[in-house]
Coordinates of N, CA, C and O in Angstrom, one line a residue:
M1 N -20.3 66.5 3.9 CA -21.3 66.3 3.0 C -22.6 66.1 3.7 O -23.7 66.7 3.3
M2 N -22.8 65.3 4.8 CA -24.0 65.1 5.6 C -24.2 66.4 6.5 O -23.3 66.9 7.0
S3 N -25.5 66.6 6.7 CA -25.9 67.7 7.5 C -25.4 67.5 9.0 O -25.5 66.4 9.5
A4 N -25.1 68.5 9.7 CA -24.7 68.4 11.1 C -25.9 67.9 12.0 O -25.8 67.3 13.0
N5 N -27.1 68.2 11.5 CA -28.3 67.9 12.2 C -28.8 66.4 11.9 O -29.6 65.9 12.6
A6 N -28.2 65.8 10.9 CA -28.6 64.4 10.6 C -28.0 63.5 11.7 O -26.9 63.6 12.2
P7 N -28.8 62.5 12.0 CA -28.4 61.5 13.0 C -27.3 60.6 12.4 O -27.3 60.4 11.2
P8 N -26.4 60.1 13.1 CA -25.4 59.2 12.6 C -26.1 58.0 12.1 O -27.1 57.5 12.7
P9 N -25.7 57.4 10.9 CA -26.3 56.3 10.4 C -26.0 55.1 11.2 O -24.8 55.0 11.8
S10 N -26.9 54.1 11.2 CA -26.6 52.8 11.9 C -26.4 51.8 10.9 O -26.9 52.0 9.7
R11 N -25.5 50.7 11.1 CA -25.2 49.9 10.0 C -25.4 48.4 10.4 O -25.3 48.2 11.7
H12 N -25.6 47.5 9.5 CA -25.8 46.2 9.7 C -25.5 45.3 8.4 O -25.9 45.7 7.4
L13 N -24.6 44.4 8.5 CA -24.2 43.6 7.4 C -25.2 42.4 7.3 O -25.5 41.7 8.1
I14 N -25.8 42.4 6.1 CA -26.8 41.4 5.8 C -26.6 40.9 4.4 O -26.8 41.5 3.4
G15 N -26.4 39.5 4.3 CA -26.2 38.9 3.1 C -25.3 39.5 2.1 O -24.2 40.0 2.6
P16 N -25.7 39.8 0.9 CA -24.7 40.3 -0.2 C -24.7 41.8 -0.1 O -24.2 42.5 -1.1
Y17 N -25.2 42.5 0.9 CA -25.2 44.0 1.0 C -25.1 44.4 2.4 O -25.4 43.7 3.3
V18 N -24.8 45.7 2.5 CA -24.7 46.3 3.9 C -25.8 47.3 4.0 O -26.1 48.1 3.1
I19 N -26.5 47.3 5.1 CA -27.7 48.2 5.2 C -27.3 49.3 6.2 O -26.7 49.1 7.2
I20 N -27.7 50.6 5.8 CA -27.5 51.7 6.7 C -28.9 52.4 6.9 O -29.5 52.6 5.9
G21 N -29.2 52.6 8.1 CA -30.5 53.3 8.4 C -30.3 54.8 8.3 O -29.5 55.3 9.0
I22 N -31.1 55.4 7.5 CA -31.0 56.9 7.4 C -32.4 57.5 7.7 O -33.3 57.1 7.2
G23 N -32.4 58.7 8.3 CA -33.8 59.4 8.5 C -33.7 60.1 9.8 O -32.8 60.1 10.6
C24 N -34.8 60.9 10.0 CA -34.9 61.6 11.3 C -35.1 60.6 12.4 O -35.6 59.6 12.2
K25 N -34.6 61.0 13.5 CA -34.7 60.1 14.7 C -36.1 59.6 15.0 O -36.3 58.4 15.3
E26 N -37.1 60.4 14.9 CA -38.5 60.0 15.1 C -38.9 58.8 14.2 O -39.4 57.8 14.7
L27 N -38.6 59.0 12.9 CA -39.1 58.0 11.9 C -38.2 56.8 12.0 O -38.7 55.6 11.8
L28 N -36.9 56.9 12.3 CA -36.0 55.7 12.6 C -36.6 54.9 13.7 O -36.5 53.6 13.7
R29 N -37.0 55.6 14.7 CA -37.5 54.8 15.9 C -38.8 54.0 15.5 O -39.0 53.0 16.0
K30 N -39.6 54.6 14.7 CA -40.8 53.9 14.2 C -40.5 52.8 13.3 O -41.3 51.9 13.1
G31 N -39.4 52.9 12.6 CA -39.0 51.8 11.6 C -38.6 50.5 12.2 O -38.5 50.4 13.5
K32 N -38.3 49.6 11.5 CA -38.0 48.2 11.9 C -36.5 48.3 12.4 O -35.7 49.1 12.0
S33 N -36.2 47.3 13.3 CA -34.8 47.3 13.7 C -33.9 46.9 12.5 O -34.4 46.2 11.6
L34 N -32.6 47.3 12.5 CA -31.7 47.0 11.4 C -31.6 45.5 11.2 O -31.5 44.9 10.1
A35 N -31.7 44.8 12.4 CA -31.5 43.3 12.3 C -32.6 42.7 11.5 O -32.4 41.6 10.9
N36 N -33.8 43.3 11.5 CA -34.9 42.9 10.9 C -35.3 43.4 9.5 O -36.1 43.0 8.8
M37 N -34.3 44.3 9.1 CA -34.5 45.0 7.8 C -34.3 44.1 6.7 O -34.7 44.4 5.5
V38 N -33.7 43.0 6.8 CA -33.5 42.1 5.6 C -34.8 41.6 5.1 O -34.9 41.4 3.9
E39 N -35.7 41.6 5.9 CA -37.1 41.2 5.5 C -37.8 42.3 4.4 O -38.5 41.9 3.6
V40 N -37.2 43.5 4.5 CA -37.7 44.5 3.5 C -37.5 44.0 2.1 O -38.1 44.3 1.2
F41 N -36.4 43.3 1.8 CA -36.1 42.9 0.5 C -36.4 41.4 0.2 O -36.6 41.1 -1.0
S42 N -36.6 40.5 1.2 CA -36.8 39.2 1.0 C -38.2 38.9 0.3 O -39.2 39.2 1.0
G43 N -38.3 38.5 -0.9 CA -39.5 38.1 -1.6 C -40.3 39.4 -2.0 O -41.5 39.3 -2.3
R44 N -39.8 40.5 -2.0 CA -40.4 41.8 -2.4 C -39.8 42.4 -3.7 O -38.9 41.9 -4.2
T45 N -40.5 43.4 -4.1 CA -40.0 44.2 -5.3 C -39.9 45.6 -4.8 O -40.5 46.0 -3.9
L46 N -39.0 46.4 -5.5 CA -38.9 47.8 -5.2 C -39.3 48.5 -6.5 O -39.4 48.0 -7.6
L47 N -39.5 49.8 -6.3 CA -39.9 50.8 -7.5 C -38.7 51.6 -7.7 O -38.0 52.2 -6.8
N48 N -38.5 51.9 -9.1 CA -37.6 53.0 -9.4 C -38.4 54.2 -9.7 O -39.6 54.2 -9.7
K49 N -37.6 55.3 -10.1 CA -38.3 56.6 -10.3 C -39.2 56.5 -11.5 O -40.1 57.4 -11.5
D50 N -39.0 55.7 -12.3 CA -39.9 55.5 -13.6 C -41.1 54.7 -13.3 O -42.0 54.5 -14.2
G51 N -41.3 54.2 -12.1 CA -42.5 53.5 -11.7 C -42.4 52.1 -12.0 O -43.3 51.2 -11.9
E52 N -41.2 51.6 -12.4 CA -41.0 50.2 -12.8 C -40.6 49.4 -11.6 O -39.9 49.9 -10.7
F53 N -41.1 48.1 -11.5 CA -40.7 47.2 -10.4 C -39.4 46.6 -10.8 O -39.0 46.3 -11.9
V54 N -38.4 46.5 -9.7 CA -37.1 46.0 -9.9 C -36.9 45.0 -8.8 O -37.5 45.0 -7.7
D55 N -36.0 44.0 -9.1 CA -35.7 43.0 -8.2 C -34.7 43.4 -7.2 O -33.5 43.7 -7.7
P56 N -34.8 43.4 -5.9 CA -33.8 43.9 -4.9 C -32.6 43.1 -5.0 O -31.5 43.7 -4.9
E57 N -32.7 41.8 -5.2 CA -31.5 40.9 -5.2 C -30.6 41.4 -6.4 O -29.5 41.3 -6.2
E58 N -31.2 41.8 -7.4 CA -30.4 42.1 -8.6 C -29.8 43.5 -8.5 O -28.6 43.7 -8.7
V59 N -30.6 44.5 -8.1 CA -30.1 45.9 -8.1 C -29.3 46.3 -6.9 O -28.6 47.3 -6.9
L60 N -29.4 45.5 -5.8 CA -28.7 45.8 -4.6 C -27.4 44.9 -4.3 O -26.7 45.3 -3.4
R61 N -27.2 44.0 -5.1 CA -26.2 43.1 -4.9 C -24.9 43.8 -4.8 O -24.5 44.6 -5.6
N62 N -24.1 43.4 -3.8 CA -22.7 44.0 -3.6 C -22.7 45.5 -3.3 O -21.7 46.2 -3.7
K63 N -23.7 46.1 -2.8 CA -23.8 47.5 -2.6 C -24.1 47.8 -1.1 O -24.5 47.0 -0.4
V64 N -23.7 49.0 -0.7 CA -24.1 49.5 0.6 C -25.5 50.1 0.3 O -25.6 50.9 -0.6
V65 N -26.4 49.8 1.2 CA -27.8 50.2 0.9 C -28.2 51.0 2.1 O -28.2 50.6 3.2
G66 N -28.6 52.3 1.8 CA -29.2 53.2 2.8 C -30.6 53.1 2.8 O -31.3 53.3 1.7
I67 N -31.3 52.7 3.9 CA -32.8 52.6 4.0 C -33.1 54.0 4.5 O -32.8 54.4 5.7
Y68 N -33.9 54.8 3.8 CA -34.2 56.1 4.1 C -35.7 56.2 4.6 O -36.6 56.1 3.7
F69 N -35.9 56.3 5.8 CA -37.2 56.5 6.4 C -37.6 58.0 6.4 O -36.8 58.8 7.1
S70 N -38.6 58.4 5.7 CA -38.8 59.8 5.5 C -40.3 60.0 5.2 O -41.0 59.1 4.8
A71 N -40.6 61.3 5.3 CA -42.1 61.7 4.9 C -42.2 63.2 4.5 O -41.4 64.0 5.2
G72 N -43.0 63.5 3.6 CA -43.1 64.9 3.2 C -43.7 65.8 4.3 O -43.5 67.0 4.3
W73 N -44.5 65.3 5.1 CA -45.0 66.1 6.2 C -44.1 66.4 7.4 O -44.3 67.2 8.2
C74 N -42.9 65.8 7.4 CA -41.9 65.9 8.4 C -40.8 67.0 8.1 O -40.1 66.8 7.2
P75 N -40.9 68.1 8.8 CA -40.0 69.2 8.4 C -38.5 68.8 8.5 O -37.8 69.1 7.5
P76 N -38.0 68.1 9.4 CA -36.5 67.8 9.3 C -36.3 66.8 8.2 O -35.2 67.0 7.6
C77 N -37.2 66.0 7.8 CA -37.0 65.2 6.6 C -36.9 66.1 5.3 O -36.1 65.8 4.5
R78 N -37.8 67.0 5.2 CA -37.9 67.9 4.0 C -36.6 68.8 4.0 O -36.2 69.1 2.9
D79 N -36.0 69.1 5.1 CA -34.7 69.7 5.2 C -33.6 68.8 4.8 O -32.6 69.2 4.1
F80 N -33.6 67.5 5.2 CA -32.5 66.7 5.0 C -32.5 66.0 3.6 O -31.5 65.7 3.0
T81 N -33.7 65.8 3.0 CA -33.8 65.1 1.7 C -32.9 65.8 0.6 O -32.1 65.0 0.0
P82 N -32.9 67.0 0.5 CA -32.0 67.7 -0.5 C -30.5 67.4 -0.3 O -29.8 67.2 -1.2
V83 N -30.2 67.3 1.1 CA -28.7 67.1 1.4 C -28.4 65.7 1.0 O -27.3 65.4 0.3
L84 N -29.3 64.7 1.3 CA -29.1 63.4 0.9 C -29.0 63.2 -0.6 O -28.2 62.4 -1.1
C85 N -29.9 63.9 -1.3 CA -29.9 63.8 -2.7 C -28.7 64.3 -3.4 O -28.1 63.8 -4.2
D86 N -28.1 65.5 -2.8 CA -26.8 66.0 -3.3 C -25.7 64.9 -3.0 O -24.9 64.7 -3.9
F87 N -25.7 64.4 -1.9 CA -24.7 63.3 -1.5 C -24.7 62.2 -2.5 O -23.7 61.8 -3.0
Y88 N -26.0 61.6 -2.7 CA -26.2 60.6 -3.6 C -25.7 60.9 -5.0 O -25.0 60.1 -5.6
T89 N -26.1 62.0 -5.5 CA -25.7 62.4 -6.9 C -24.2 62.5 -7.0 O -23.7 62.0 -7.9
E90 N -23.5 63.1 -6.0 CA -22.1 63.3 -6.1 C -21.5 61.9 -6.0 O -20.5 61.6 -6.7
L91 N -21.9 61.0 -5.1 CA -21.3 59.7 -4.8 C -21.5 58.7 -6.0 O -20.6 58.1 -6.4
V92 N -22.7 58.7 -6.5 CA -23.2 57.6 -7.5 C -23.1 58.1 -8.9 O -22.6 57.4 -9.8
E93 N -23.6 59.3 -9.2 CA -23.8 59.7 -10.5 C -22.7 60.6 -11.1 O -22.5 60.7 -12.3
E94 N -22.1 61.3 -10.3 CA -21.1 62.3 -10.8 C -19.6 61.9 -10.6 O -18.7 62.6 -11.1
S95 N -19.4 60.9 -9.8 CA -18.0 60.5 -9.5 C -17.4 59.7 -10.7 O -18.2 59.2 -11.5
E96 N -16.1 59.8 -10.9 CA -15.4 59.0 -12.0 C -15.7 57.6 -12.0 O -16.1 57.0 -13.0
T97 N -15.6 57.0 -10.8 CA -16.1 55.6 -10.6 C -17.2 55.5 -9.7 O -17.1 56.0 -8.6
S98 N -18.4 55.1 -10.2 CA -19.6 55.1 -9.4 C -19.4 54.3 -8.2 O -19.1 53.1 -8.2
A99 N -19.9 54.9 -7.0 CA -19.9 54.2 -5.8 C -20.9 53.0 -5.8 O -22.0 53.2 -6.3
Q100 N -20.6 52.0 -5.2 CA -21.6 50.9 -5.1 C -22.5 51.2 -3.8 O -22.4 50.5 -2.8
F101 N -23.4 52.1 -4.1 CA -24.3 52.6 -3.0 C -25.7 52.8 -3.6 O -25.8 53.3 -4.7
E102 N -26.7 52.4 -2.8 CA -28.1 52.7 -3.2 C -28.9 53.1 -2.0 O -28.6 52.8 -1.0
I103 N -29.9 53.9 -2.3 CA -30.9 54.3 -1.3 C -32.2 53.7 -1.6 O -32.6 53.7 -2.7
V104 N -32.9 53.2 -0.6 CA -34.3 52.7 -0.7 C -35.1 53.5 0.2 O -34.8 53.6 1.5
F105 N -36.0 54.3 -0.3 CA -37.0 55.1 0.5 C -38.1 54.3 1.0 O -38.7 53.6 0.2
I106 N -38.3 54.4 2.2 CA -39.6 53.9 3.0 C -40.4 55.0 3.5 O -40.0 55.7 4.4
S107 N -41.5 55.2 2.8 CA -42.3 56.4 3.1 C -43.1 56.2 4.4 O -43.6 55.2 4.7
S108 N -43.2 57.3 5.2 CA -44.1 57.4 6.3 C -45.2 58.4 6.0 O -45.8 59.0 6.9
D109 N -45.4 58.7 4.7 CA -46.4 59.7 4.3 C -47.8 59.0 4.5 O -47.9 57.8 4.8
K110 N -48.8 59.9 4.7 CA -50.1 59.5 5.1 C -51.0 58.9 4.0 O -52.0 58.3 4.2
S111 N -50.5 59.1 2.7 CA -51.3 58.6 1.6 C -50.3 58.2 0.5 O -49.2 58.8 0.4
L112 N -50.8 57.4 -0.5 CA -50.1 57.1 -1.7 C -49.8 58.4 -2.5 O -48.6 58.6 -3.0
D113 N -50.7 59.2 -2.7 CA -50.5 60.6 -3.4 C -49.5 61.4 -2.7 O -48.6 62.0 -3.4
D114 N -49.4 61.4 -1.4 CA -48.4 62.2 -0.7 C -47.1 61.7 -0.9 O -46.1 62.3 -1.2
M115 N -46.9 60.3 -0.9 CA -45.7 59.6 -1.1 C -45.2 59.9 -2.5 O -44.0 60.2 -2.7
V116 N -46.0 59.6 -3.5 CA -45.7 59.9 -4.8 C -45.2 61.3 -5.1 O -44.1 61.5 -5.7
E117 N -45.9 62.3 -4.7 CA -45.5 63.7 -4.8 C -44.1 64.0 -4.2 O -43.3 64.5 -4.7
Y118 N -44.0 63.5 -2.9 CA -42.7 63.7 -2.2 C -41.5 63.1 -2.9 O -40.4 63.6 -3.2
Y119 N -41.8 61.8 -3.3 CA -40.8 61.0 -3.9 C -40.3 61.7 -5.3 O -39.1 61.7 -5.5
H120 N -41.3 62.0 -6.1 CA -40.9 62.6 -7.4 C -40.4 64.0 -7.3 O -39.6 64.4 -8.2
D121 N -40.8 64.8 -6.4 CA -40.4 66.2 -6.3 C -39.2 66.4 -5.6 O -38.3 67.4 -6.0
M122 N -38.8 65.6 -4.6 CA -37.7 66.0 -3.7 C -36.5 64.9 -3.8 O -35.5 65.2 -3.3
H123 N -36.8 63.7 -4.1 CA -35.9 62.6 -3.9 C -35.0 62.4 -5.1 O -35.3 62.8 -6.3
G124 N -33.8 61.8 -4.9 CA -32.9 61.5 -6.0 C -33.4 60.3 -6.8 O -34.5 59.9 -6.6
D125 N -32.5 59.8 -7.7 CA -32.9 58.8 -8.6 C -32.6 57.5 -7.9 O -31.8 56.6 -8.3
W126 N -33.3 57.3 -6.7 CA -33.1 56.1 -5.9 C -34.4 55.2 -6.0 O -35.3 55.6 -6.6
L127 N -34.4 54.1 -5.2 CA -35.5 53.3 -5.3 C -36.4 53.5 -4.0 O -36.1 54.2 -3.2
A128 N -37.6 52.8 -4.1 CA -38.6 53.0 -3.0 C -39.3 51.7 -2.8 O -39.5 50.9 -3.8
L129 N -39.7 51.4 -1.6 CA -40.6 50.4 -1.2 C -42.0 50.8 -1.7 O -42.4 51.9 -1.5
P130 N -42.6 50.0 -2.4 CA -44.1 50.4 -2.9 C -45.0 50.7 -1.7 O -44.8 50.2 -0.7
W131 N -45.8 51.7 -1.9 CA -46.7 52.3 -0.9 C -47.5 51.1 -0.3 O -47.8 51.0 0.9
S132 N -48.0 50.2 -1.1 CA -48.9 49.1 -0.6 C -48.2 48.0 0.1 O -48.9 47.1 0.6
D133 N -46.9 48.0 0.1 CA -46.2 46.8 0.8 C -46.5 46.8 2.2 O -46.4 47.9 2.9
D134 N -46.8 45.6 2.8 CA -47.3 45.5 4.2 C -46.0 45.7 5.1 O -46.2 45.8 6.4
Y135 N -44.8 45.7 4.7 CA -43.7 45.8 5.5 C -43.7 47.2 6.1 O -43.3 47.3 7.3
K136 N -44.3 48.2 5.5 CA -44.3 49.6 6.0 C -45.1 49.7 7.2 O -45.0 50.6 8.0
Q137 N -46.1 48.7 7.4 CA -47.0 48.9 8.6 C -46.2 48.6 9.8 O -46.0 48.5 10.7

């Protein structure tokens, strides 16, 4: 299911969910360490595809969470995102019993407009960290 070119996911158990880092190697290196990723959810909100804010504690409880570091300007990301989207759809939306899995997109795009376009055009029905969140810095 996953592309042969995709890096192996790294995993870390944190609180009521398991975090998996997903993305191209360059963007994963720029991201926070998995041990510090719990900060991404603590006291923050996430966005769904409809632009609504959701409480991470509520929507991620008892799930495996894939943190997807990606950007529309990144060719390997643009190649891998459809593969991840198909994987997510098959695992969560099309299986008889929906897997307890969620993806949270953390954008490395250069602007809010770039993030929104990439998120809505290429990504699955998963969650995103808002563009303005200081955790992205």
